[in-house]
PDB file of C-alpha atoms and ligand atoms in Angstrom:
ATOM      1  CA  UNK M   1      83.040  84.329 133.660  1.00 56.00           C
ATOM      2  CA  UNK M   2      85.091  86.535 131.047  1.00 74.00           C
ATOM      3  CA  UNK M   3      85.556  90.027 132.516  1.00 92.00           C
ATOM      4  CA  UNK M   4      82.822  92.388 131.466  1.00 95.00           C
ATOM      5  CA  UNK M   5      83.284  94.594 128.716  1.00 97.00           C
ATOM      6  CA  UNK M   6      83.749  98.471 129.138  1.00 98.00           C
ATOM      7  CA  UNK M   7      80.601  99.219 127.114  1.00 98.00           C
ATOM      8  CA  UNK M   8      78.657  96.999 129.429  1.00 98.00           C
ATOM      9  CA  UNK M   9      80.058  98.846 132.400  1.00 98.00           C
ATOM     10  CA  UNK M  10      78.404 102.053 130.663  1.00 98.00           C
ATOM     11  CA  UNK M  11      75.630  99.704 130.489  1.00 98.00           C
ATOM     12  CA  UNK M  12      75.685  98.435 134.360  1.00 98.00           C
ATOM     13  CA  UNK M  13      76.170 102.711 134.865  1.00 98.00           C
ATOM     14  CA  UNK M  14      79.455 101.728 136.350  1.00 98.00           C
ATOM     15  CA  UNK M  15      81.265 104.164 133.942  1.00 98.00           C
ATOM     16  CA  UNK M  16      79.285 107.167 133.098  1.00 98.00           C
ATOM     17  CA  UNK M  17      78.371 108.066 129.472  1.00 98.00           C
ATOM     18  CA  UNK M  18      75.927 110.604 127.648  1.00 98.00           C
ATOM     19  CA  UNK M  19      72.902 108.027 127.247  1.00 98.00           C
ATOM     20  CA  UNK M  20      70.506 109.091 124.528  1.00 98.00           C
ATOM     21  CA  UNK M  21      68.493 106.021 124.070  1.00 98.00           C
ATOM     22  CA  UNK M  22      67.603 102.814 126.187  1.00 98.00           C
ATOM     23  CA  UNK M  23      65.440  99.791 126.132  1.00 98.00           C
ATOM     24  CA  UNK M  24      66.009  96.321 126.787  1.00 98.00           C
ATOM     25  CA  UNK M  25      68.122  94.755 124.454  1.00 98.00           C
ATOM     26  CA  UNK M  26      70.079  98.072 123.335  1.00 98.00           C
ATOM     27  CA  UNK M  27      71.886 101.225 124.197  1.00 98.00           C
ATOM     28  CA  UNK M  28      72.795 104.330 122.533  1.00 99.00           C
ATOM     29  CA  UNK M  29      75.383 107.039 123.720  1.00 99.00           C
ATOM     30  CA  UNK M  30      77.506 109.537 122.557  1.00 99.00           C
ATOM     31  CA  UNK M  31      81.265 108.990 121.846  1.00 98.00           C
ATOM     32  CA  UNK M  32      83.683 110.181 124.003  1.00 98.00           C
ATOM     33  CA  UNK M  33      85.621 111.300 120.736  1.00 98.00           C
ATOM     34  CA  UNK M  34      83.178 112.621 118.392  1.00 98.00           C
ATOM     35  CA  UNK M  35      84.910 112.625 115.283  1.00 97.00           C
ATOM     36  CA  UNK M  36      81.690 114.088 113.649  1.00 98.00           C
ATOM     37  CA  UNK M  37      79.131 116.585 115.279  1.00 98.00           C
ATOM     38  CA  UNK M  38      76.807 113.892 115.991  1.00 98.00           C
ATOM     39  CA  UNK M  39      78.841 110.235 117.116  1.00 98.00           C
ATOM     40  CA  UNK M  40      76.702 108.397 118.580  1.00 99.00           C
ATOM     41  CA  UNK M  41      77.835 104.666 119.170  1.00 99.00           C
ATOM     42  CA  UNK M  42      74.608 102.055 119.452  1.00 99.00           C
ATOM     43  CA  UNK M  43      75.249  98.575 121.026  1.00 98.00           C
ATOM     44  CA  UNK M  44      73.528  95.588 122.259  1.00 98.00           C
ATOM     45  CA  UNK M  45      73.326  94.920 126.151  1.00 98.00           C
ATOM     46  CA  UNK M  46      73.900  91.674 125.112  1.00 98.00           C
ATOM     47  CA  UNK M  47      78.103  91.233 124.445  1.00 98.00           C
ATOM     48  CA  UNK M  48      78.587  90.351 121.444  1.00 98.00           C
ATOM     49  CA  UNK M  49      82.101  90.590 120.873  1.00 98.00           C
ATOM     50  CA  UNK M  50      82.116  91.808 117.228  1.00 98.00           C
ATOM     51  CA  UNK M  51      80.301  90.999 113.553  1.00 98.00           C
ATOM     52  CA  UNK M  52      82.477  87.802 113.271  1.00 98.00           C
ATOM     53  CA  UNK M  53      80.856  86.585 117.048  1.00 98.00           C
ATOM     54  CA  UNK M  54      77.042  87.052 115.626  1.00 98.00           C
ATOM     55  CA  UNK M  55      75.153  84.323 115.930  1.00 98.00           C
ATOM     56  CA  UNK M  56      71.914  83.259 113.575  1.00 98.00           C
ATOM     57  CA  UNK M  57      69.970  83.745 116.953  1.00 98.00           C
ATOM     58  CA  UNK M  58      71.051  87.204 117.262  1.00 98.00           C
ATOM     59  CA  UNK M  59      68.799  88.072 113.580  1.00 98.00           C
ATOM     60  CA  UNK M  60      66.218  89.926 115.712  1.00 98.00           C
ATOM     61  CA  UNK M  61      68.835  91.895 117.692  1.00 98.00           C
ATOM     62  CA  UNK M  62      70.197  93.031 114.919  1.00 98.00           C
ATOM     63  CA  UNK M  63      67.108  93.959 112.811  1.00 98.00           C
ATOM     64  CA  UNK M  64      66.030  95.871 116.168  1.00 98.00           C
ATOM     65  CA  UNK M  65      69.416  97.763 116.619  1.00 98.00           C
ATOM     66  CA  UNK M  66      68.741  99.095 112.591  1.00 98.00           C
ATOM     67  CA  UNK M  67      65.583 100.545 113.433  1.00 98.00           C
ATOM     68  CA  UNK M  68      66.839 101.726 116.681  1.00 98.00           C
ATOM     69  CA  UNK M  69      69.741 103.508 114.400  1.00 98.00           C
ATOM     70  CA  UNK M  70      67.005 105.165 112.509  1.00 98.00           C
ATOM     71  CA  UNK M  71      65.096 106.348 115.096  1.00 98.00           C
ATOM     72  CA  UNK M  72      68.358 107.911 116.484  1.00 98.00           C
ATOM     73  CA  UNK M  73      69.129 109.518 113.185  1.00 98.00           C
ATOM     74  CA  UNK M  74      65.462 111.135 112.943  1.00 98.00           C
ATOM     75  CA  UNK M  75      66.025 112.377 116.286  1.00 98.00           C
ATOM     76  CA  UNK M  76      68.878 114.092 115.745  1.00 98.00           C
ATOM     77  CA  UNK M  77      67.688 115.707 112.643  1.00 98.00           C
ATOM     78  CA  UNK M  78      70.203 114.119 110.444  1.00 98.00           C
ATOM     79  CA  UNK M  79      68.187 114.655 107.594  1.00 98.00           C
ATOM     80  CA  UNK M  80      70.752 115.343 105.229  1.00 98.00           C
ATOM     81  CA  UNK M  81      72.284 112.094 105.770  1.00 98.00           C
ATOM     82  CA  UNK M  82      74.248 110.298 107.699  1.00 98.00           C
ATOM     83  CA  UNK M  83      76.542 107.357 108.242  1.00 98.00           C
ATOM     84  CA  UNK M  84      76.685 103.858 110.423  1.00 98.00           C
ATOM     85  CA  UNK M  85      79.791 102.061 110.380  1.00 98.00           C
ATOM     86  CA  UNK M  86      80.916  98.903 112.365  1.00 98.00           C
ATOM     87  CA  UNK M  87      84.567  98.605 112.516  1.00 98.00           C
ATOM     88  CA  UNK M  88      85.563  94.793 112.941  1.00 98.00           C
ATOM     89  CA  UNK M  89      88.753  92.745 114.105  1.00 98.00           C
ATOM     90  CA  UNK M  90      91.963  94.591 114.369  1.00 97.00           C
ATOM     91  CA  UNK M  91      92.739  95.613 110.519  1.00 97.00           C
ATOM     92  CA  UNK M  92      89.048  97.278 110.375  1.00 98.00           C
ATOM     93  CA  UNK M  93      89.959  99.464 113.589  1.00 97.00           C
ATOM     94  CA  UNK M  94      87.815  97.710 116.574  1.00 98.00           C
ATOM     95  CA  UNK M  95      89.436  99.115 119.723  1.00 98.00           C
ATOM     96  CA  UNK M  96      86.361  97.923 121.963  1.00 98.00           C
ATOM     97  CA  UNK M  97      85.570  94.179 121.708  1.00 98.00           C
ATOM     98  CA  UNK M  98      81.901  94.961 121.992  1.00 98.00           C
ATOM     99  CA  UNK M  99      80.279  95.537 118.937  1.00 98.00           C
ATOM    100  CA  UNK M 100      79.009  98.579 118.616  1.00 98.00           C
ATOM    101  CA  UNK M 101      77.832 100.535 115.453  1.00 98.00           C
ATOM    102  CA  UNK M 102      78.958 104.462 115.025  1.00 98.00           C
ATOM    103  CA  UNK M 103      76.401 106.614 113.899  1.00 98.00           C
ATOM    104  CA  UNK M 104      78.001 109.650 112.863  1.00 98.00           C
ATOM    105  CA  UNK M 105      76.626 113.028 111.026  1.00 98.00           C
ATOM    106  CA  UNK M 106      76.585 116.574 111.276  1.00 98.00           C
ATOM    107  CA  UNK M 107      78.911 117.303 108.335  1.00 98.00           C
ATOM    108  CA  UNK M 108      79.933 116.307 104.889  1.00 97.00           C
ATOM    109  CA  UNK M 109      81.836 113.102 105.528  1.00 97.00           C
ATOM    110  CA  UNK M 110      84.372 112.002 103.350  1.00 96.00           C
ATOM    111  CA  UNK M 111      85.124 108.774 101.644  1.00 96.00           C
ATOM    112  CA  UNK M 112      86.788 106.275 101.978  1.00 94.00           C
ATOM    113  CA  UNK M 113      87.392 106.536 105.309  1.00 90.00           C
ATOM    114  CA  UNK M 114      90.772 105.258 105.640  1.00 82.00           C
TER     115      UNK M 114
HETATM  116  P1  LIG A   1      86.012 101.200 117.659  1.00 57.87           P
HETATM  117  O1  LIG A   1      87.366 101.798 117.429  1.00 57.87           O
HETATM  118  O2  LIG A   1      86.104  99.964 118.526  1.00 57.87           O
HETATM  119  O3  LIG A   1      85.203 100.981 116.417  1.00 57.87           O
HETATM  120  O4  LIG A   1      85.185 102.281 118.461  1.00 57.87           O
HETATM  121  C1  LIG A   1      85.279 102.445 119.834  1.00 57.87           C
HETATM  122  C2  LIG A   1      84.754 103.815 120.147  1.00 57.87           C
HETATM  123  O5  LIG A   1      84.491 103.879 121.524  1.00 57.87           O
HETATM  124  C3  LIG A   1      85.727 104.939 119.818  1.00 57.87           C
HETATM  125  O6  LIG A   1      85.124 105.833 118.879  1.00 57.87           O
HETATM  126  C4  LIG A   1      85.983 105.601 121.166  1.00 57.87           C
HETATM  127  O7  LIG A   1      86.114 106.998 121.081  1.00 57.87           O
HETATM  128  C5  LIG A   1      84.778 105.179 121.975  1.00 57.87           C
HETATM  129  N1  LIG A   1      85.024 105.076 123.409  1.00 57.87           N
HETATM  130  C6  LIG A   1      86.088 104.469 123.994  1.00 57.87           C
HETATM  131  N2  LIG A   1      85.976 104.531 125.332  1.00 57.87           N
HETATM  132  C7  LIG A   1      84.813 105.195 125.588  1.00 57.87           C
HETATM  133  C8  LIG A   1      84.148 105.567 126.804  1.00 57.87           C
HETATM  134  O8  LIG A   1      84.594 105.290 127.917  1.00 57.87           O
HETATM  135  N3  LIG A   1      82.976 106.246 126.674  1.00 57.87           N
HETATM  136  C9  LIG A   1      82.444 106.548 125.455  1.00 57.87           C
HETATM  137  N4  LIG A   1      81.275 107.221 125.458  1.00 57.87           N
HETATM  138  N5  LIG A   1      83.029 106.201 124.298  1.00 57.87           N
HETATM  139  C10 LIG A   1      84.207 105.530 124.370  1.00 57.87           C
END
């Protein structure tokens, strides 16, 4: 079996993390490097490696982690906006092979990102 991934340690509580939401196929928690006054990253228990590894049987997954996402963002009162971003493969700046989307907000952000 491939060595677990360090988000699924936060998952397996085997590295702590500041969980704000939790069900059964999905976790949400804040970054350890906020780069915005709300980061909150939201993954899948399941470890999917990144958008490339999705699989047509992960369609539900995915539509749940969107609403999840929104949920998040009422929560947090980012009613002035916000944004989700999903950094993929090594040029799009995925430094956790566990895909995970950021949900970030709290200020004006700027664009393009970079
Ligand atoms: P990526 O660069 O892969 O899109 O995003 C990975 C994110 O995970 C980064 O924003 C980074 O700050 C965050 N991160 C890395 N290690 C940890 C950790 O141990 N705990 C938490 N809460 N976030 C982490």
């Amino acid at each position: 079996m491939s060595e677990k991934t360090l988000f699924s340690k936060i998952v397996d509580r085997e590295i702590p993390a500041d969980i704000v939401y939790e069900d059964d196929l999905c976790l949400a928690f804040r970054d350890i490097s906020p780069q915005s006054p709300v980061h909150i990253l939201v993954i899948p228990k399941k470890p999917i490696p990144s958008i490339a590894a999705i699989a047509d049987e992960d369609a539900n997954l995915l539509g749940h982690l969107w609403l999840i996402i929104r949920n998040i963002a009422a929560a947090e009162e980012l009613d002035n906006g916000y944004r989700v971003t999903v950094n993929c493969g090594h040029e799009g700046g995925q430094t956790v092979d566990h895909l995970h989307f950021h949900l970030m907000g709290g200020r004006q952000l700027k664009w393009p990102p970079g």
